Tab-separated table of C-alpha atoms in Angstrom:
chain	number	residue	atom	x	y	z
A	15	UNK	CA	-11.832	1.644	11.919
A	16	UNK	CA	-14.477	3.133	9.700
A	17	UNK	CA	-15.466	2.430	6.158
A	18	UNK	CA	-14.347	5.505	3.691
A	19	UNK	CA	-16.185	8.382	3.146
A	20	UNK	CA	-18.400	9.367	0.177
A	21	UNK	CA	-19.318	13.194	0.287
A	22	UNK	CA	-21.893	15.282	-1.782
A	23	UNK	CA	-20.113	16.477	-4.915
A	24	UNK	CA	-19.970	20.239	-5.790
A	25	UNK	CA	-22.838	21.338	-8.323
A	26	UNK	CA	-20.484	23.270	-10.086
A	27	UNK	CA	-16.597	22.746	-11.348
A	28	UNK	CA	-14.632	20.345	-8.397
A	29	UNK	CA	-12.867	22.133	-6.138
A	30	UNK	CA	-9.125	21.033	-4.544
A	31	UNK	CA	-9.781	17.684	-3.350
A	32	UNK	CA	-9.938	17.278	0.381
A	33	UNK	CA	-6.131	16.391	2.230
A	34	UNK	CA	-5.876	12.407	1.274
A	35	UNK	CA	-2.381	10.897	0.975
A	36	UNK	CA	-1.931	11.786	-2.448
A	37	UNK	CA	-2.999	15.306	-2.125
A	38	UNK	CA	-1.080	17.253	-3.923
A	39	UNK	CA	-0.307	14.695	-6.663
A	40	UNK	CA	-1.960	15.946	-10.494
A	41	UNK	CA	-2.059	13.575	-12.487
A	42	UNK	CA	-3.467	13.599	-16.535
A	43	UNK	CA	-5.850	10.899	-17.678
A	44	UNK	CA	-5.379	10.580	-21.596
A	45	UNK	CA	-6.298	7.507	-21.500
A	46	UNK	CA	-9.095	5.664	-22.999
A	47	UNK	CA	-11.183	1.589	-21.956
A	48	UNK	CA	-10.255	0.864	-19.268
A	49	UNK	CA	-7.336	0.025	-17.630
A	50	UNK	CA	-5.525	3.525	-18.046
A	51	UNK	CA	-8.560	5.208	-17.043
A	52	UNK	CA	-9.228	3.221	-13.582
A	53	UNK	CA	-5.369	3.403	-12.685
A	54	UNK	CA	-6.067	7.507	-12.330
A	55	UNK	CA	-9.191	6.243	-10.704
A	56	UNK	CA	-7.397	4.811	-7.862
A	57	UNK	CA	-5.216	7.856	-7.760
A	58	UNK	CA	-7.801	10.297	-7.693
A	59	UNK	CA	-9.603	8.142	-4.948
A	60	UNK	CA	-7.042	8.825	-2.338
A	61	UNK	CA	-6.657	12.792	-3.213
A	62	UNK	CA	-4.923	13.179	-6.305
A	63	UNK	CA	-5.749	15.681	-8.448
A	64	UNK	CA	-7.196	13.944	-11.591
A	65	UNK	CA	-7.648	16.140	-14.775
A	66	UNK	CA	-9.307	13.891	-17.814
A	67	UNK	CA	-8.492	15.185	-21.163
A	68	UNK	CA	-10.568	13.666	-23.740
A	69	UNK	CA	-11.162	14.725	-27.683
A	70	UNK	CA	-13.478	17.290	-28.182
A	71	UNK	CA	-15.568	15.233	-30.535
A	72	UNK	CA	-14.994	11.925	-29.440
A	73	UNK	CA	-14.999	11.369	-25.513
A	74	UNK	CA	-13.782	8.214	-23.791
A	75	UNK	CA	-16.215	5.135	-24.978
A	76	UNK	CA	-16.845	4.234	-21.442
A	77	UNK	CA	-19.503	7.187	-21.629
A	78	UNK	CA	-21.657	5.382	-24.007
A	79	UNK	CA	-20.390	1.644	-22.743
A	80	UNK	CA	-23.210	-0.828	-20.963
A	81	UNK	CA	-26.696	0.693	-19.984
A	82	UNK	CA	-27.367	4.151	-19.676
A	83	UNK	CA	-30.188	6.427	-17.521
A	84	UNK	CA	-31.805	9.521	-18.928
A	85	UNK	CA	-29.060	9.293	-21.920
A	86	UNK	CA	-25.919	9.306	-18.901
A	87	UNK	CA	-23.740	6.735	-19.044
A	88	UNK	CA	-23.799	4.651	-15.951
A	89	UNK	CA	-19.846	3.094	-16.242
A	90	UNK	CA	-18.480	6.357	-16.434
A	91	UNK	CA	-19.966	7.441	-12.881
A	92	UNK	CA	-18.055	4.876	-11.802
A	93	UNK	CA	-14.914	5.100	-13.821
A	94	UNK	CA	-15.153	8.740	-14.208
A	95	UNK	CA	-15.612	9.583	-10.445
A	96	UNK	CA	-12.911	12.211	-8.865
A	97	UNK	CA	-12.110	13.301	-12.300
A	98	UNK	CA	-12.094	16.858	-13.473
A	99	UNK	CA	-12.912	17.193	-17.379
A	100	UNK	CA	-11.810	18.564	-20.253
A	101	UNK	CA	-11.481	18.698	-24.035
A	102	UNK	CA	-8.509	18.862	-25.975
A	103	UNK	CA	-7.725	17.981	-28.983
A	104	UNK	CA	-3.940	16.919	-28.845
A	105	UNK	CA	-3.212	16.969	-32.732
A	106	UNK	CA	-3.644	20.345	-33.408
A	107	UNK	CA	-1.078	22.910	-32.649
A	108	UNK	CA	-3.064	24.746	-29.754
A	109	UNK	CA	-3.607	21.325	-28.232
A	110	UNK	CA	-0.322	20.201	-28.282
A	111	UNK	CA	0.889	23.477	-26.781
A	112	UNK	CA	-1.869	23.599	-24.082
A	113	UNK	CA	-0.930	19.870	-23.038
A	114	UNK	CA	2.517	20.250	-22.783
A	115	UNK	CA	1.539	23.482	-20.380
A	116	UNK	CA	-0.284	21.151	-18.154
A	117	UNK	CA	2.414	18.820	-18.358
A	118	UNK	CA	4.926	21.465	-16.918
A	119	UNK	CA	2.844	21.357	-13.561
A	120	UNK	CA	1.538	17.572	-13.594
A	121	UNK	CA	3.503	14.798	-11.616
A	122	UNK	CA	1.840	11.786	-13.541
A	123	UNK	CA	0.595	11.022	-17.393
A	124	UNK	CA	-1.549	8.354	-18.301
A	125	UNK	CA	-2.148	7.155	-22.162
A	126	UNK	CA	-3.262	3.912	-24.072
A	127	UNK	CA	-2.612	5.525	-27.570
A	128	UNK	CA	-0.947	2.895	-30.021
A	129	UNK	CA	2.859	2.932	-29.448
A	130	UNK	CA	4.247	6.150	-31.759
A	131	UNK	CA	0.733	8.227	-31.855
A	132	UNK	CA	2.108	10.957	-29.185
A	133	UNK	CA	5.469	10.867	-30.835
A	134	UNK	CA	3.295	11.764	-34.045
A	135	UNK	CA	2.084	14.792	-32.513
A	136	UNK	CA	5.291	15.830	-31.150
A	137	UNK	CA	4.204	14.750	-27.665
A	138	UNK	CA	6.731	12.138	-26.411
A	139	UNK	CA	8.736	11.321	-23.940
A	140	UNK	CA	11.718	13.753	-25.146
A	141	UNK	CA	9.120	16.620	-25.550
A	142	UNK	CA	7.178	15.891	-21.949
A	143	UNK	CA	10.509	15.317	-20.111
A	144	UNK	CA	12.027	18.800	-21.403
A	145	UNK	CA	8.863	20.283	-20.099
A	146	UNK	CA	8.906	18.700	-17.062
A	147	UNK	CA	11.806	16.452	-15.910
A	148	UNK	CA	10.131	15.194	-12.659
A	149	UNK	CA	6.887	13.657	-15.068
A	150	UNK	CA	6.213	10.320	-14.861
A	151	UNK	CA	4.572	8.974	-17.883
A	152	UNK	CA	2.643	6.239	-17.971
A	153	UNK	CA	1.926	4.145	-21.466
A	154	UNK	CA	-0.725	1.540	-21.140
A	155	UNK	CA	-1.347	-0.756	-24.116
A	156	UNK	CA	-2.129	-4.085	-24.872
A	157	UNK	CA	1.270	-5.304	-25.788
A	158	UNK	CA	3.739	-2.663	-24.897
A	159	UNK	CA	5.968	-0.484	-26.528
A	160	UNK	CA	8.092	-2.472	-28.600
A	161	UNK	CA	7.895	-6.230	-29.976
A	162	UNK	CA	6.452	-7.832	-32.776
A	163	UNK	CA	2.800	-7.482	-31.565
A	164	UNK	CA	3.281	-3.718	-30.132
A	165	UNK	CA	1.494	-1.729	-32.977
A	166	UNK	CA	-1.577	-3.951	-33.083
A	167	UNK	CA	-4.863	-3.058	-31.434
A	168	UNK	CA	-5.060	-4.988	-28.153
A	169	UNK	CA	-7.939	-5.031	-25.772
A	170	UNK	CA	-8.677	-6.998	-22.624
A	171	UNK	CA	-10.253	-10.220	-24.345
A	172	UNK	CA	-6.678	-10.961	-26.193
A	173	UNK	CA	-5.076	-10.644	-22.914
A	174	UNK	CA	-7.228	-12.947	-21.513
A	175	UNK	CA	-6.968	-15.211	-24.791
A	176	UNK	CA	-3.119	-14.932	-24.578
A	177	UNK	CA	-2.270	-15.056	-20.902
A	178	UNK	CA	-3.554	-18.745	-20.904
A	179	UNK	CA	-6.132	-17.736	-18.451
A	180	UNK	CA	-9.111	-18.566	-21.054
A	181	UNK	CA	-7.480	-22.275	-21.907
A	182	UNK	CA	-7.727	-22.875	-17.918
A	183	UNK	CA	-11.616	-21.352	-17.517
A	184	UNK	CA	-14.334	-23.426	-18.005
A	185	UNK	CA	-15.541	-26.988	-18.127
A	186	UNK	CA	-12.950	-29.634	-19.442
A	187	UNK	CA	-15.358	-30.260	-22.527
A	188	UNK	CA	-16.596	-27.319	-23.029
A	189	UNK	CA	-14.762	-24.219	-25.274
A	190	UNK	CA	-12.726	-22.062	-23.209
A	191	UNK	CA	-14.153	-19.213	-21.364
A	192	UNK	CA	-13.471	-15.677	-21.605
A	193	UNK	CA	-15.014	-13.435	-18.285
A	194	UNK	CA	-18.013	-11.078	-18.576
A	195	UNK	CA	-16.435	-8.012	-17.581
A	196	UNK	CA	-13.135	-6.351	-18.300
A	197	UNK	CA	-11.168	-8.852	-16.008
A	198	UNK	CA	-7.494	-7.998	-17.739
A	199	UNK	CA	-8.401	-4.572	-18.294
A	200	UNK	CA	-8.620	-4.223	-13.948
A	201	UNK	CA	-5.776	-6.357	-13.307
A	202	UNK	CA	-3.821	-3.751	-15.832
A	203	UNK	CA	-5.303	-0.963	-13.727
A	204	UNK	CA	-4.669	-2.268	-10.567
A	205	UNK	CA	-1.023	-2.941	-11.167
A	206	UNK	CA	-0.874	0.892	-13.310
A	207	UNK	CA	-1.543	2.345	-10.258
A	208	UNK	CA	0.914	0.254	-8.513
A	209	UNK	CA	3.805	0.820	-11.296
A	210	UNK	CA	2.630	4.620	-10.578
A	211	UNK	CA	3.034	4.692	-7.057
A	212	UNK	CA	6.768	2.869	-7.652
A	213	UNK	CA	7.920	5.476	-10.415
A	214	UNK	CA	7.093	7.973	-7.621
A	215	UNK	CA	8.719	6.485	-5.102
A	216	UNK	CA	11.734	6.282	-7.189
A	217	UNK	CA	11.615	10.376	-8.081
A	218	UNK	CA	11.211	11.116	-4.554
A	219	UNK	CA	15.096	9.229	-4.420
A	220	UNK	CA	16.471	10.693	-7.587
A	221	UNK	CA	14.528	14.077	-8.448
A	222	UNK	CA	13.764	12.563	-12.266
A	223	UNK	CA	10.716	11.056	-13.905
A	224	UNK	CA	10.620	8.065	-15.963
A	225	UNK	CA	8.455	5.770	-18.106
A	226	UNK	CA	6.392	3.205	-17.075
A	227	UNK	CA	5.508	0.917	-19.888
A	228	UNK	CA	2.661	-1.319	-18.950
A	229	UNK	CA	1.364	-4.104	-21.422
A	230	UNK	CA	-2.282	-5.564	-20.680
A	231	UNK	CA	-0.776	-9.305	-21.569
A	232	UNK	CA	1.665	-8.940	-18.558
A	233	UNK	CA	-0.609	-8.586	-15.375
A	234	UNK	CA	-2.859	-11.000	-16.090
A	235	UNK	CA	0.014	-13.424	-16.850
A	236	UNK	CA	1.299	-12.554	-12.884
A	237	UNK	CA	-2.039	-13.240	-11.274
A	238	UNK	CA	-2.103	-16.900	-12.944
A	239	UNK	CA	0.449	-18.032	-10.350
A	240	UNK	CA	3.034	-20.757	-10.597
A	241	UNK	CA	1.822	-22.225	-14.600
A	242	UNK	CA	4.817	-21.090	-15.723
A	243	UNK	CA	7.099	-22.767	-13.503
A	244	UNK	CA	5.164	-25.860	-13.582
A	245	UNK	CA	5.574	-26.404	-17.345
A	246	UNK	CA	9.531	-25.121	-16.983
A	247	UNK	CA	10.413	-27.225	-14.629
A	248	UNK	CA	7.573	-30.383	-15.615
A	249	UNK	CA	6.535	-29.858	-18.182
A	250	UNK	CA	2.970	-29.604	-17.237
A	251	UNK	CA	0.095	-28.010	-18.676
A	252	UNK	CA	-2.829	-26.803	-16.610
A	253	UNK	CA	-6.342	-28.075	-17.958
A	254	UNK	CA	-9.572	-26.780	-17.386
A	255	UNK	CA	-11.595	-28.095	-14.487
A	256	UNK	CA	-14.598	-26.319	-14.656
A	257	UNK	CA	-14.976	-25.317	-10.646
A	258	UNK	CA	-12.981	-28.070	-9.415
A	259	UNK	CA	-9.314	-27.591	-8.376
A	260	UNK	CA	-6.287	-30.026	-9.250
A	261	UNK	CA	-4.797	-28.860	-6.025
A	262	UNK	CA	-7.848	-29.794	-3.306
A	263	UNK	CA	-11.179	-31.133	-2.768
A	264	UNK	CA	-13.725	-30.566	-2.168
A	265	UNK	CA	-13.925	-27.733	-4.264
A	266	UNK	CA	-17.054	-26.547	-6.040
A	267	UNK	CA	-20.216	-24.676	-6.410
A	268	UNK	CA	-23.484	-26.754	-4.703
A	269	UNK	CA	-26.731	-26.503	-5.535
A	270	UNK	CA	-29.050	-26.011	-1.977
A	271	UNK	CA	-32.646	-27.273	-1.324
A	272	UNK	CA	-33.977	-23.751	-2.416
A	273	UNK	CA	-32.530	-23.700	-5.337
A	274	UNK	CA	-29.632	-21.405	-4.767
A	275	UNK	CA	-25.988	-22.231	-4.736
A	276	UNK	CA	-23.023	-22.185	-2.424
A	277	UNK	CA	-19.383	-22.143	-3.064
A	278	UNK	CA	-17.235	-24.156	-0.959
A	279	UNK	CA	-13.388	-24.201	-0.590
A	280	UNK	CA	-10.983	-26.711	1.552
A	281	UNK	CA	-7.673	-25.465	0.044
A	282	UNK	CA	-6.016	-26.239	4.044
A	283	UNK	CA	-6.487	-30.258	5.318
A	284	UNK	CA	-8.068	-29.216	8.835
A	285	UNK	CA	-10.651	-27.333	6.740
A	286	UNK	CA	-11.759	-30.293	4.593
A	287	UNK	CA	-11.585	-32.702	7.998
A	288	UNK	CA	-14.235	-30.526	9.205
A	289	UNK	CA	-16.216	-30.524	6.079
A	290	UNK	CA	-16.427	-34.175	5.946
A	291	UNK	CA	-17.387	-34.536	9.528
A	292	UNK	CA	-20.307	-31.862	9.504
A	293	UNK	CA	-21.780	-33.714	6.169
A	294	UNK	CA	-21.670	-36.641	7.988
A	295	UNK	CA	-18.721	-38.893	6.050
A	296	UNK	CA	-16.011	-38.450	8.818
A	297	UNK	CA	-15.122	-42.094	7.504
A	298	UNK	CA	-13.495	-40.379	4.728
A	299	UNK	CA	-10.541	-38.686	6.383
A	300	UNK	CA	-9.139	-42.041	6.998
A	301	UNK	CA	-8.978	-42.832	3.853
A	302	UNK	CA	-4.920	-42.643	2.579
A	303	UNK	CA	-5.910	-40.365	-0.266
A	304	UNK	CA	-7.292	-37.526	1.965
A	305	UNK	CA	-3.935	-36.764	3.895
A	306	UNK	CA	-2.942	-34.186	0.814
A	307	UNK	CA	-4.719	-32.032	-1.485
A	308	UNK	CA	-3.785	-33.493	-4.540
A	309	UNK	CA	-4.644	-36.589	-3.690
A	310	UNK	CA	-8.484	-35.581	-2.535
A	311	UNK	CA	-8.764	-33.675	-5.939
A	312	UNK	CA	-8.277	-37.109	-7.434
A	313	UNK	CA	-11.346	-38.188	-6.076
A	314	UNK	CA	-13.202	-35.205	-6.584
A	315	UNK	CA	-16.301	-37.290	-7.804
A	316	UNK	CA	-16.022	-39.037	-4.615
A	317	UNK	CA	-16.046	-35.708	-2.159
A	318	UNK	CA	-18.523	-33.922	-4.139
A	319	UNK	CA	-20.928	-36.548	-3.814
A	320	UNK	CA	-20.818	-36.681	-0.012
A	321	UNK	CA	-20.732	-33.026	0.118
A	322	UNK	CA	-23.246	-32.122	-2.654
A	323	UNK	CA	-25.712	-34.369	-1.156
A	324	UNK	CA	-25.537	-32.890	2.338
A	325	UNK	CA	-26.024	-29.239	0.581
A	326	UNK	CA	-28.998	-30.534	-1.259
A	327	UNK	CA	-30.917	-31.534	1.214
A	328	UNK	CA	-30.722	-28.111	3.319
A	329	UNK	CA	-32.181	-24.812	2.717
A	330	UNK	CA	-28.866	-22.119	1.632
A	331	UNK	CA	-29.499	-20.231	5.428
A	332	UNK	CA	-29.146	-23.470	7.031
A	333	UNK	CA	-25.800	-24.756	5.089
A	334	UNK	CA	-24.326	-21.446	5.789
A	335	UNK	CA	-25.322	-21.751	9.667
A	336	UNK	CA	-24.224	-25.238	9.939
A	337	UNK	CA	-20.626	-24.375	7.591
A	338	UNK	CA	-19.572	-21.475	10.409
A	339	UNK	CA	-20.500	-23.095	13.442
A	340	UNK	CA	-17.781	-26.103	12.285
A	341	UNK	CA	-15.482	-23.167	11.123
A	342	UNK	CA	-15.394	-24.659	7.255
A	343	UNK	CA	-14.884	-22.407	4.438
A	344	UNK	CA	-18.497	-21.781	2.311
A	345	UNK	CA	-19.652	-18.623	1.009
A	346	UNK	CA	-23.215	-17.912	-1.312
A	347	UNK	CA	-23.060	-17.318	-4.617
A	348	UNK	CA	-23.784	-13.986	-4.950
A	349	UNK	CA	-25.764	-12.046	-7.791
A	350	UNK	CA	-25.397	-8.056	-7.693
A	351	UNK	CA	-29.069	-8.199	-5.827
A	352	UNK	CA	-27.406	-9.857	-2.706
A	353	UNK	CA	-23.966	-8.356	-3.163
A	354	UNK	CA	-25.904	-4.488	-2.250
A	355	UNK	CA	-27.717	-6.281	1.013
A	356	UNK	CA	-24.672	-7.995	2.335
A	357	UNK	CA	-23.729	-7.397	6.090
A	358	UNK	CA	-20.388	-7.591	5.423
A	359	UNK	CA	-20.079	-5.461	2.701
A	360	UNK	CA	-22.235	-3.295	4.284
A	361	UNK	CA	-19.778	-3.179	7.756
A	362	UNK	CA	-16.862	-2.539	5.712
A	363	UNK	CA	-18.716	0.363	4.099
A	364	UNK	CA	-17.870	-1.140	0.848
A	365	UNK	CA	-20.765	0.147	-1.145
A	366	UNK	CA	-20.634	4.055	-0.904
A	367	UNK	CA	-23.641	6.505	-1.383
A	368	UNK	CA	-22.872	9.707	-3.942
A	369	UNK	CA	-24.933	12.399	-4.808
A	370	UNK	CA	-24.853	13.371	-8.540
A	371	UNK	CA	-25.718	16.439	-10.114
A	372	UNK	CA	-27.012	14.741	-13.082
A	373	UNK	CA	-28.558	11.567	-11.662
A	374	UNK	CA	-29.151	12.256	-8.014
A	375	UNK	CA	-28.458	9.470	-5.525
A	376	UNK	CA	-26.002	6.516	-6.694
A	377	UNK	CA	-24.373	3.501	-5.410
A	378	UNK	CA	-20.997	2.310	-6.296
A	379	UNK	CA	-18.062	0.217	-5.387
A	380	UNK	CA	-16.285	2.583	-2.385
A	381	UNK	CA	-12.532	2.967	-2.360
A	382	UNK	CA	-10.578	-0.340	-2.509
A	383	UNK	CA	-9.095	-0.104	0.751
A	384	UNK	CA	-9.441	1.626	4.099
A	385	UNK	CA	-6.619	3.746	6.137
A	386	UNK	CA	-6.576	4.342	9.377
A	387	UNK	CA	-5.407	7.954	9.308
A	388	UNK	CA	-5.840	9.394	5.655
A	389	UNK	CA	-8.661	7.690	4.283
A	390	UNK	CA	-9.745	7.891	0.633
A	391	UNK	CA	-13.367	9.287	-0.351
A	392	UNK	CA	-15.661	9.821	-3.526
A	393	UNK	CA	-16.065	13.346	-3.941
A	394	UNK	CA	-17.905	13.376	-6.955
A	395	UNK	CA	-19.701	10.805	-9.674
A	396	UNK	CA	-17.833	11.340	-13.401
A	397	UNK	CA	-18.760	14.434	-14.925
A	398	UNK	CA	-20.302	15.413	-18.180
A	399	UNK	CA	-17.831	15.538	-21.321
A	400	UNK	CA	-15.469	18.842	-21.014
A	401	UNK	CA	-17.372	20.082	-18.077
A	402	UNK	CA	-14.046	21.730	-16.403
A	403	UNK	CA	-12.353	22.769	-19.212
A	404	UNK	CA	-12.452	25.953	-18.518
A	405	UNK	CA	-11.569	26.703	-15.205
A	406	UNK	CA	-9.168	23.641	-15.302
A	407	UNK	CA	-7.562	26.202	-18.537
A	408	UNK	CA	-7.947	29.378	-16.594
A	409	UNK	CA	-6.389	28.108	-13.637
A	410	UNK	CA	-3.330	27.116	-15.963
A	411	UNK	CA	-3.236	31.082	-16.604
A	412	UNK	CA	-4.881	31.039	-20.338
A	413	UNK	CA	-7.021	34.023	-20.910
A	414	UNK	CA	-10.967	34.169	-22.825
A	415	UNK	CA	-8.814	34.960	-25.774
A	416	UNK	CA	-6.832	32.278	-25.436
A	417	UNK	CA	-9.491	29.947	-24.974
A	418	UNK	CA	-11.263	31.658	-28.086
A	419	UNK	CA	-8.477	31.177	-30.042
A	420	UNK	CA	-8.091	27.263	-29.165
A	421	UNK	CA	-12.048	26.955	-29.917
A	422	UNK	CA	-11.068	28.386	-33.162
A	423	UNK	CA	-8.673	25.963	-34.070
A	424	UNK	CA	-10.370	22.799	-33.348
A	425	UNK	CA	-7.917	22.401	-30.403
A	426	UNK	CA	-10.966	22.538	-27.463
């Protein structure tokens, strides 16, 4: 199976996507920063027609997040890929009417306004479902559509703190650690794409759309695993353990002789035994406490010393080769330079090359997974603010006079 494709984008407004598993699906992306837009990106990667709707004067802030080149935000090039971009002020009568016309032909709307905002504009579920009973309205917020926190501003950082993630991340004697990227948003984006497809599958059976209520604080709680059950059944509160694990050992990052790092995992008993034989400490395997992961974790100092000493005496290439020969689990700790050159990522086609009219050749993460018969593709990178307003609205049936009236009203 070959890697997903990346093709040259059109110089002008994008045309209909090539056949993909989601071809024929129309998604209106009204969301900003980052979970909602990411969900729409994932749908677009596999053929959905995604129309990004932004305020005429206040575009998606992701356009200005992080480094830029020649005044063009690079984050947006990734997050905005495979999306046509239009401007629309939903708080104006013309903007409201235009969105309802768009909704009538859409399958999905993704939005992340605070609860009640769409209702304030008379664009709530009642109005949208009246325009299109088959519509799936996907609402992504910090805390959900109801409850005591529903109207608070919500960001991924708050979800990382509230969920318990930060409390268990970091060294035992150091402060809780927040990730240096949008972890909770990214997990919620993946979960939202799954939720949308679930709602669409239900629509295939019932013929009716519904509302998806996605709260940032919930998907990250799900991926943290059984720590709720541990507390519920045992009163166990998971603590920070740094790079170590309370469930198995050796499990850590280790510095090599040439100053680089590798990560070792021994979740399987057989792998733990291979690692100790490799590093010349087979006698530890015979210790009674070596028989289970939890008991090994209680002797982490001994095991880390054995593994760490062996690794510290060898350059990384030698360490990796020896672990591979021994069928023991290891990986280099890579920065982005290493990732771009990694042969496994290259073999999978994980990093795609895309030609962009604004910036030229770009490399970015390819689509999320490979399908043998209907692969996804990056058709174009994120487009300028409002670049496709006229073409999208003209396709909707609006005339030049209609567009002029909307501009005069401040709706475009």
